[in-house]
Short mmCIF file of the N, C-alpha and C atoms (twelve columns), coordinates in Angstrom:
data_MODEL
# 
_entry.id   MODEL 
# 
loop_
_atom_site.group_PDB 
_atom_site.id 
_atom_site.type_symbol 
_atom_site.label_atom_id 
_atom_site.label_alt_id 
_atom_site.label_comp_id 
_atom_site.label_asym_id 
_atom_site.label_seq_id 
_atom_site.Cartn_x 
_atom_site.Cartn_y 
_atom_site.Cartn_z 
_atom_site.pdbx_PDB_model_num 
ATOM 1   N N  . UNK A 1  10.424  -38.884 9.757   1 
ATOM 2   C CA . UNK A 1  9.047   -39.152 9.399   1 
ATOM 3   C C  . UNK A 1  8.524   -38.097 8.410   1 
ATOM 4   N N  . UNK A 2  9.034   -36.640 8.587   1 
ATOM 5   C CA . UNK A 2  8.205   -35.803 8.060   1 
ATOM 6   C C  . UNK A 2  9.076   -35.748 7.059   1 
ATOM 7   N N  . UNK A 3  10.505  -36.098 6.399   1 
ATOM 8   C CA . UNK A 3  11.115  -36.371 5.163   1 
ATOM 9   C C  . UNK A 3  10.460  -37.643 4.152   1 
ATOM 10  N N  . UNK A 4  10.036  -38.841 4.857   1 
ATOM 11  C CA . UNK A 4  9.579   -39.608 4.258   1 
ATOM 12  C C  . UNK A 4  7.945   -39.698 3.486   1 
ATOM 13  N N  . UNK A 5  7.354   -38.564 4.188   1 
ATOM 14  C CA . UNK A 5  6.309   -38.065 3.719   1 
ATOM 15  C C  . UNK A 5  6.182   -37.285 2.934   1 
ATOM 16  N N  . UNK A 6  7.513   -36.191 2.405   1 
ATOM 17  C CA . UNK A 6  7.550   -35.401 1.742   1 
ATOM 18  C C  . UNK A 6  7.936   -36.270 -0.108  1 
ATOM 19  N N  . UNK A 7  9.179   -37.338 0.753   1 
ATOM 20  C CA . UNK A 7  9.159   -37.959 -0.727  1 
ATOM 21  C C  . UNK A 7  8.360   -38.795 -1.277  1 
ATOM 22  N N  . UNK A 8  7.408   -38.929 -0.625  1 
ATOM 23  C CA . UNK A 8  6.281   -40.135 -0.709  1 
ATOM 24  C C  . UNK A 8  5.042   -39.187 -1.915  1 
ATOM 25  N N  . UNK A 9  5.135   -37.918 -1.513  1 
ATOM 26  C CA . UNK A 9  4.086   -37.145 -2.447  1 
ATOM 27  C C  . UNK A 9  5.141   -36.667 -3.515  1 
ATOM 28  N N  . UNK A 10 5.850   -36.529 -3.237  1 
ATOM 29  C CA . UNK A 10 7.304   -35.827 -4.438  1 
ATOM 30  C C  . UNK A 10 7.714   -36.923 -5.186  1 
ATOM 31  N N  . UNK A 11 7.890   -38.375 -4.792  1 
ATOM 32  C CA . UNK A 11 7.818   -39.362 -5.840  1 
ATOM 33  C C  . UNK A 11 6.545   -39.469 -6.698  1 
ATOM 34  N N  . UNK A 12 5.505   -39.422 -6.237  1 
ATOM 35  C CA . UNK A 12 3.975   -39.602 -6.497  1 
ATOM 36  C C  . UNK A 12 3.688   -39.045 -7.680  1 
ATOM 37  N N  . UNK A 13 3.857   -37.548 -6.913  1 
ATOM 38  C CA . UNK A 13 3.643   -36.488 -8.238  1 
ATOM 39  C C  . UNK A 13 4.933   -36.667 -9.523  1 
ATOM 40  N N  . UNK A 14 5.674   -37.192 -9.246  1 
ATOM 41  C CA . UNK A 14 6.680   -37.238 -10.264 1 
ATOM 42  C C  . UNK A 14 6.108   -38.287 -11.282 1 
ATOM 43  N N  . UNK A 15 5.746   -39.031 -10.726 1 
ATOM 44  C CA . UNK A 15 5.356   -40.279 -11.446 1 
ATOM 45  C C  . UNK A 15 4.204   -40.219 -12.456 1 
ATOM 46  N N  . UNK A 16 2.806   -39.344 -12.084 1 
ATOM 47  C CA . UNK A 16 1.808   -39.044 -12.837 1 
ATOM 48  C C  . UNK A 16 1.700   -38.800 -14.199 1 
ATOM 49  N N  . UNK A 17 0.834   -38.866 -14.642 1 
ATOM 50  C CA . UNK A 17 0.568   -38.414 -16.136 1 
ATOM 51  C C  . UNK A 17 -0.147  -38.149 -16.159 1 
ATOM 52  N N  . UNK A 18 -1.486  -38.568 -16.150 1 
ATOM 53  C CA . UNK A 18 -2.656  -37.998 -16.193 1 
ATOM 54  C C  . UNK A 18 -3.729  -36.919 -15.195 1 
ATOM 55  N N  . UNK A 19 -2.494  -37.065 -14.233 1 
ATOM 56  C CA . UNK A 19 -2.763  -36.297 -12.572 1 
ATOM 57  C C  . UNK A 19 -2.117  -35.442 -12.752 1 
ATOM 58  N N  . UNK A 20 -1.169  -35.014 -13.905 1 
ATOM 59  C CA . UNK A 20 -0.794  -33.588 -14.016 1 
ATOM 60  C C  . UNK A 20 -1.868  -32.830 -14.163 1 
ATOM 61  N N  . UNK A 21 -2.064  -33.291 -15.326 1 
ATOM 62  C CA . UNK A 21 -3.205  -32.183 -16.144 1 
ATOM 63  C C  . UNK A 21 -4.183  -32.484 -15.161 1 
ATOM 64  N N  . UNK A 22 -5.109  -33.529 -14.328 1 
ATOM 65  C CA . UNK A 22 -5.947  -33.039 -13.456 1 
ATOM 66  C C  . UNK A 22 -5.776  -31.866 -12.531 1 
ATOM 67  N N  . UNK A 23 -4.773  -32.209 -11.960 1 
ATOM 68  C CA . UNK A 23 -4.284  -31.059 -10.670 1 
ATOM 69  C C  . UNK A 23 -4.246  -29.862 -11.778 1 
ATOM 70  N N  . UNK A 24 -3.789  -29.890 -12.827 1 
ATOM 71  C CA . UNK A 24 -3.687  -28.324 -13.168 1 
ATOM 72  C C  . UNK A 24 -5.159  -27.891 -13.704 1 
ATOM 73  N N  . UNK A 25 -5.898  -28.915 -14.017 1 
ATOM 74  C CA . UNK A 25 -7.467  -28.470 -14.146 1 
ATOM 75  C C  . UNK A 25 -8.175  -28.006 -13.009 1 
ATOM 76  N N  . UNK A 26 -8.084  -28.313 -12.082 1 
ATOM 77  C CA . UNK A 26 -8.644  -28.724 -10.536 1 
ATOM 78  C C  . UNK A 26 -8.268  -27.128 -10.277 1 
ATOM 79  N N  . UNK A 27 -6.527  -26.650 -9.954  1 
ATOM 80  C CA . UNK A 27 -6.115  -25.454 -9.840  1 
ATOM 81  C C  . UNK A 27 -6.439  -24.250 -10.531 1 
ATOM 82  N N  . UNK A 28 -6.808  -24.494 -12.005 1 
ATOM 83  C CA . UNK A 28 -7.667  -23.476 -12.827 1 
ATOM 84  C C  . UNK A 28 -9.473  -22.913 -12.355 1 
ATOM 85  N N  . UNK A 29 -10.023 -24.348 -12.288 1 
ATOM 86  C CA . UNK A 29 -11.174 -23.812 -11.659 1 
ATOM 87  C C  . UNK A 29 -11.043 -23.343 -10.157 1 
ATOM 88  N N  . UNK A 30 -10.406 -23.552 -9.057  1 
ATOM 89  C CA . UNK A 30 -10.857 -22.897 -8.089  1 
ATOM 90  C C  . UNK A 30 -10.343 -21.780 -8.288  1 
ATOM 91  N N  . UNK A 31 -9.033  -21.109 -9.132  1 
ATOM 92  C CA . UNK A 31 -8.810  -20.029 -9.220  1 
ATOM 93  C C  . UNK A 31 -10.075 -19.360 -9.893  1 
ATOM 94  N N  . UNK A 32 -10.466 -19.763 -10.733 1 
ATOM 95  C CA . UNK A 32 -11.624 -18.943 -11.605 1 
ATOM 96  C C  . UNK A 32 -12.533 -19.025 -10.307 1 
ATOM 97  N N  . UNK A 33 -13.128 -19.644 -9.954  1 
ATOM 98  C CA . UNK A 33 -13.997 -20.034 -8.995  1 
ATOM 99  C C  . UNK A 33 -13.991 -18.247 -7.859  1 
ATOM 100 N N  . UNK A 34 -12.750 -18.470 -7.274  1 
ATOM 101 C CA . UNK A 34 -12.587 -17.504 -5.959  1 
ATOM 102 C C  . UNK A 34 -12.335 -16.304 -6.879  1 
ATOM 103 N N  . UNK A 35 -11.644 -16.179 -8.103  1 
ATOM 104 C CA . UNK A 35 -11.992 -14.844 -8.447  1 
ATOM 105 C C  . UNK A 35 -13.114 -14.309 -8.747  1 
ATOM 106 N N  . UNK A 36 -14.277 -15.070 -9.372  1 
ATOM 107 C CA . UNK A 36 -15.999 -14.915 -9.376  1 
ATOM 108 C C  . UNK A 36 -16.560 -14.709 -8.477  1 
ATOM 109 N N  . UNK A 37 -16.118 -15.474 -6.952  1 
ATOM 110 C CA . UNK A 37 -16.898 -15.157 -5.667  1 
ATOM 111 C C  . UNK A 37 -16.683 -13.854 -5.750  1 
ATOM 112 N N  . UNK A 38 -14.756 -13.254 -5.500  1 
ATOM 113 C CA . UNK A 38 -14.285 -11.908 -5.303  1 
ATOM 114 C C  . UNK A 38 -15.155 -10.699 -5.677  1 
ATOM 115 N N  . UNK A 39 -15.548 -11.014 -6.998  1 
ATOM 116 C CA . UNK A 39 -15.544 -9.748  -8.099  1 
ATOM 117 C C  . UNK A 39 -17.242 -9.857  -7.738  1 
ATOM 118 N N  . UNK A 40 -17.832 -10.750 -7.365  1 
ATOM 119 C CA . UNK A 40 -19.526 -10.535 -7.594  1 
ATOM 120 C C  . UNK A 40 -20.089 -10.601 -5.898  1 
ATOM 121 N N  . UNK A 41 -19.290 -11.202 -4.826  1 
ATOM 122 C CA . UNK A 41 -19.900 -11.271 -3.631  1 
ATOM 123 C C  . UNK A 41 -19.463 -11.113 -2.199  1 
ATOM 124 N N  . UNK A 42 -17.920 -10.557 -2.972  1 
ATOM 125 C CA . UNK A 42 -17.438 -9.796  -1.653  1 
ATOM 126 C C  . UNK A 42 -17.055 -8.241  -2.201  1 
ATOM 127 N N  . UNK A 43 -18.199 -7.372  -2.069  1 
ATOM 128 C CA . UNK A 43 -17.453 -6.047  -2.496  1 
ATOM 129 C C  . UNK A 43 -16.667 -5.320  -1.805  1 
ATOM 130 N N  . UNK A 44 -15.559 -4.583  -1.860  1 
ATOM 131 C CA . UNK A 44 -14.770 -3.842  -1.028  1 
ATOM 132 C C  . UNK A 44 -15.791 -2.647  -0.516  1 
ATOM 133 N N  . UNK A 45 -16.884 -2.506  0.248   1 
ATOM 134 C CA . UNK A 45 -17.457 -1.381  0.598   1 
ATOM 135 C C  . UNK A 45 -16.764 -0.542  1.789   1 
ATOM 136 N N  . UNK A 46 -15.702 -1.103  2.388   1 
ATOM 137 C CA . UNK A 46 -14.821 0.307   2.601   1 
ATOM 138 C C  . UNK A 46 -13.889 1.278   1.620   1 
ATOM 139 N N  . UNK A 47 -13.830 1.268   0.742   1 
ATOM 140 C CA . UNK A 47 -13.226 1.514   -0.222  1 
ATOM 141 C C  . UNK A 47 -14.415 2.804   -1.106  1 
ATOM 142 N N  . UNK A 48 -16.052 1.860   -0.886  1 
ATOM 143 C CA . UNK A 48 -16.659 2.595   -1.422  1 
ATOM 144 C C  . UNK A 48 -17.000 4.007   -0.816  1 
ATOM 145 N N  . UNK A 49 -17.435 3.652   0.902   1 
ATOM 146 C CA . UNK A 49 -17.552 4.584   1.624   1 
ATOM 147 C C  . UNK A 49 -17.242 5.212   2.279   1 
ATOM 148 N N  . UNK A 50 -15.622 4.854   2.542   1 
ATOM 149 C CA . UNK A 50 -14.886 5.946   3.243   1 
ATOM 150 C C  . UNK A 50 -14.720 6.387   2.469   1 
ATOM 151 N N  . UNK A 51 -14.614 7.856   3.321   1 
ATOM 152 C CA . UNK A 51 -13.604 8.745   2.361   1 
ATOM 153 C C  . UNK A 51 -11.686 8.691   2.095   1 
ATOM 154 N N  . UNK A 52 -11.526 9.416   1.075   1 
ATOM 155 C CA . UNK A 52 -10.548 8.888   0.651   1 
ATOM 156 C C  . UNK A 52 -8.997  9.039   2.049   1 
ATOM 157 N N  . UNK A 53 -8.561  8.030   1.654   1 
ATOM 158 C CA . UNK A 53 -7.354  7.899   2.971   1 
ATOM 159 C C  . UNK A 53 -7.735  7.784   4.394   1 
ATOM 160 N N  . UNK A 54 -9.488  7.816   4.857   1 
ATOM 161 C CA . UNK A 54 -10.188 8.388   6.156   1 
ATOM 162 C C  . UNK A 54 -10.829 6.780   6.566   1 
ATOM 163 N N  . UNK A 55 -10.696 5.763   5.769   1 
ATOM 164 C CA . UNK A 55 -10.480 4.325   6.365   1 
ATOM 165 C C  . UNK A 55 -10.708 4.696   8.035   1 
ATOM 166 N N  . UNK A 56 -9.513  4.501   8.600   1 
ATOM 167 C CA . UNK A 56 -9.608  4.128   9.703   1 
ATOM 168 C C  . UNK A 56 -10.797 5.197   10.854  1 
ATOM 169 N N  . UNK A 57 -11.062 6.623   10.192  1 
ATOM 170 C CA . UNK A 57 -11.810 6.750   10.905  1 
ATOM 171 C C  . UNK A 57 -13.497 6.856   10.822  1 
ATOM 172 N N  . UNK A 58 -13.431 6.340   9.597   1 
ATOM 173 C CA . UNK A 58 -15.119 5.717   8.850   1 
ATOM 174 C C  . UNK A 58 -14.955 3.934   9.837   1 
ATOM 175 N N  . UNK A 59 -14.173 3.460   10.121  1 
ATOM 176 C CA . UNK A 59 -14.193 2.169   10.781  1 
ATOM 177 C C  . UNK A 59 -14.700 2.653   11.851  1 
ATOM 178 N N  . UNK A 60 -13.984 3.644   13.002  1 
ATOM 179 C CA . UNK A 60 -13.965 3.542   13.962  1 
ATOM 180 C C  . UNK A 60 -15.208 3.919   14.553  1 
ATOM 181 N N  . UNK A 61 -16.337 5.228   13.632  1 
ATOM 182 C CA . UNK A 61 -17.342 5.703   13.513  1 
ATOM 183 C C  . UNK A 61 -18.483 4.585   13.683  1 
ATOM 184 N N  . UNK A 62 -18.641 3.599   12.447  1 
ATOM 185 C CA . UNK A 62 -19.175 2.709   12.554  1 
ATOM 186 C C  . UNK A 62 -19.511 2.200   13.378  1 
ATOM 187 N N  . UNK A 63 -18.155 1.198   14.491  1 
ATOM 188 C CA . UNK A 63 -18.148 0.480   15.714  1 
ATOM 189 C C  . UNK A 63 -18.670 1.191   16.992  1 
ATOM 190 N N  . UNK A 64 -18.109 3.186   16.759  1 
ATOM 191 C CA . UNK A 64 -19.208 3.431   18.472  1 
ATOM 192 C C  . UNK A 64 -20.418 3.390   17.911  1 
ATOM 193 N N  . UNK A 65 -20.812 3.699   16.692  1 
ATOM 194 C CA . UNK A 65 -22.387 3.715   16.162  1 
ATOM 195 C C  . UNK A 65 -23.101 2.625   16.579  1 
ATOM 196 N N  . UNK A 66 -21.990 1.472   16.277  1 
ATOM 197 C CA . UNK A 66 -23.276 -0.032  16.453  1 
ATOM 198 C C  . UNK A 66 -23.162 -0.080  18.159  1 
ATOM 199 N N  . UNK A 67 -22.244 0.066   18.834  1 
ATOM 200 C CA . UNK A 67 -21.769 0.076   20.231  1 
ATOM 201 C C  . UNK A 67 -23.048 0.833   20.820  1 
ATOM 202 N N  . UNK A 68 -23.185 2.265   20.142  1 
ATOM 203 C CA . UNK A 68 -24.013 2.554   20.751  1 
ATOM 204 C C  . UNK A 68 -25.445 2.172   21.032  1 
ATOM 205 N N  . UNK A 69 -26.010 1.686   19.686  1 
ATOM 206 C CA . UNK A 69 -26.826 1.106   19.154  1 
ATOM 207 C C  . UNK A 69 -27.588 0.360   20.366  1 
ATOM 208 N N  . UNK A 70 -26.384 -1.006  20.401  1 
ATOM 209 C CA . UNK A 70 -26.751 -2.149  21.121  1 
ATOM 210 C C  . UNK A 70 -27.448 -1.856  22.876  1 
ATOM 211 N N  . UNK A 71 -26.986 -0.794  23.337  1 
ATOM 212 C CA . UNK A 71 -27.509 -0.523  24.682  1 
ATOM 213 C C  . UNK A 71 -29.003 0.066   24.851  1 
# 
């Protein structure tokens, strides 16, 4: 079953012409797409505020901070 499904999209796509170039349009914008989210709305702010190589214990700081916080 799961061979006959594989050649069912592997004939498919073989066959296309004009669904090449869609799919490779389609694949260009979401790449552009998720690299724009990347670069403008997910900033690496551990990177900004740990100190350098001290990652894990600027994390760990954080979590009793809010831990403590919450009580």
């Amino acid at each position: 079953m799961i061979r006959n499904i594989i050649n069912f999209y592997r004939e498919g796509f073989a066959q296309m012409t004009i669904g090449k170039t869609l799919w490779a349009v389609i694949i260009v914008k979401l790449a552009v797409i998720f690299i724009v989210l990347r670069l403008f709305f997910m900033p690496d702010v551990l990177s900004e505020k740990a100190a350098d190589g001290d990652k894990a214990s600027y994390v760990s700081m954080q979590i009793t901070e809010r831990a403590a916080g919450d009580k």
